[in-house]
């Protein structure tokens, strides 16, 4: 996961500021915005239209996911 606007620069932990990122790209981007790092987003992050609770019903949810659900 990567914060589009870094936490150190006031970026919030929410659906519209967090994107999936491999470790290598996350480290390369560092404490910069995608524009500053010359790493444009594939798509703009948005709030999901589906309920994650429905998707994950009857599934074991890892403890580290709890803060995001």
PDB file of N, CA, C and O in Angstrom, residues 14-16 45-52 68:
ATOM      1  N   UNK A  14      -7.191   6.896   3.965  1.00  0.00           N
ATOM      2  CA  UNK A  14      -8.560   6.664   3.513  1.00  0.00           C
ATOM      3  C   UNK A  14      -8.542   6.091   2.095  1.00  0.00           C
ATOM      4  O   UNK A  14      -7.499   6.026   1.453  1.00  0.00           O
ATOM      5  N   UNK A  15      -9.715   5.664   1.627  1.00  0.00           N
ATOM      6  CA  UNK A  15      -9.828   5.015   0.315  1.00  0.00           C
ATOM      7  C   UNK A  15      -9.297   5.873  -0.829  1.00  0.00           C
ATOM      8  O   UNK A  15      -8.772   5.336  -1.798  1.00  0.00           O
ATOM      9  N   UNK A  16      -9.450   7.180  -0.741  1.00  0.00           N
ATOM     10  CA  UNK A  16      -9.066   8.031  -1.867  1.00  0.00           C
ATOM     11  C   UNK A  16      -7.606   8.478  -1.815  1.00  0.00           C
ATOM     12  O   UNK A  16      -7.150   9.182  -2.703  1.00  0.00           O
ATOM     13  N   UNK A  45      -7.636   6.690  -7.153  1.00  0.00           N
ATOM     14  CA  UNK A  45      -8.266   5.884  -6.104  1.00  0.00           C
ATOM     15  C   UNK A  45      -9.654   6.407  -5.770  1.00  0.00           C
ATOM     16  O   UNK A  45      -9.903   7.612  -5.822  1.00  0.00           O
ATOM     17  N   UNK A  46     -10.558   5.481  -5.446  1.00  0.00           N
ATOM     18  CA  UNK A  46     -11.928   5.881  -5.118  1.00  0.00           C
ATOM     19  C   UNK A  46     -12.516   4.936  -4.084  1.00  0.00           C
ATOM     20  O   UNK A  46     -12.005   3.837  -3.878  1.00  0.00           O
ATOM     21  N   UNK A  47     -13.573   5.364  -3.481  1.00  0.00           N
ATOM     22  CA  UNK A  47     -14.286   4.542  -2.504  1.00  0.00           C
ATOM     23  C   UNK A  47     -14.977   3.417  -3.269  1.00  0.00           C
ATOM     24  O   UNK A  47     -15.635   3.664  -4.276  1.00  0.00           O
ATOM     25  N   UNK A  48     -14.831   2.165  -2.815  1.00  0.00           N
ATOM     26  CA  UNK A  48     -15.475   1.052  -3.518  1.00  0.00           C
ATOM     27  C   UNK A  48     -16.994   1.197  -3.540  1.00  0.00           C
ATOM     28  O   UNK A  48     -17.585   1.743  -2.623  1.00  0.00           O
ATOM     29  N   UNK A  49     -17.596   0.684  -4.604  1.00  0.00           N
ATOM     30  CA  UNK A  49     -19.058   0.730  -4.734  1.00  0.00           C
ATOM     31  C   UNK A  49     -19.707  -0.487  -4.107  1.00  0.00           C
ATOM     32  O   UNK A  49     -20.907  -0.558  -4.009  1.00  0.00           O
ATOM     33  N   UNK A  50     -18.943  -1.465  -3.721  1.00  0.00           N
ATOM     34  CA  UNK A  50     -19.463  -2.680  -3.108  1.00  0.00           C
ATOM     35  C   UNK A  50     -19.117  -2.690  -1.628  1.00  0.00           C
ATOM     36  O   UNK A  50     -18.242  -1.974  -1.180  1.00  0.00           O
ATOM     37  N   UNK A  51     -19.797  -3.511  -0.905  1.00  0.00           N
ATOM     38  CA  UNK A  51     -19.530  -3.626   0.522  1.00  0.00           C
ATOM     39  C   UNK A  51     -18.491  -4.717   0.746  1.00  0.00           C
ATOM     40  O   UNK A  51     -18.698  -5.870   0.374  1.00  0.00           O
ATOM     41  N   UNK A  52     -17.412  -4.377   1.363  1.00  0.00           N
ATOM     42  CA  UNK A  52     -16.364  -5.355   1.640  1.00  0.00           C
ATOM     43  C   UNK A  52     -16.868  -6.432   2.593  1.00  0.00           C
ATOM     44  O   UNK A  52     -16.426  -7.562   2.555  1.00  0.00           O
ATOM     45  N   UNK A  68      -8.569  -1.658   8.091  1.00  0.00           N
ATOM     46  CA  UNK A  68      -9.011  -1.176   6.778  1.00  0.00           C
ATOM     47  C   UNK A  68     -10.446  -1.556   6.451  1.00  0.00           C
ATOM     48  O   UNK A  68     -10.965  -1.187   5.420  1.00  0.00           O
TER      49      UNK A  68
END
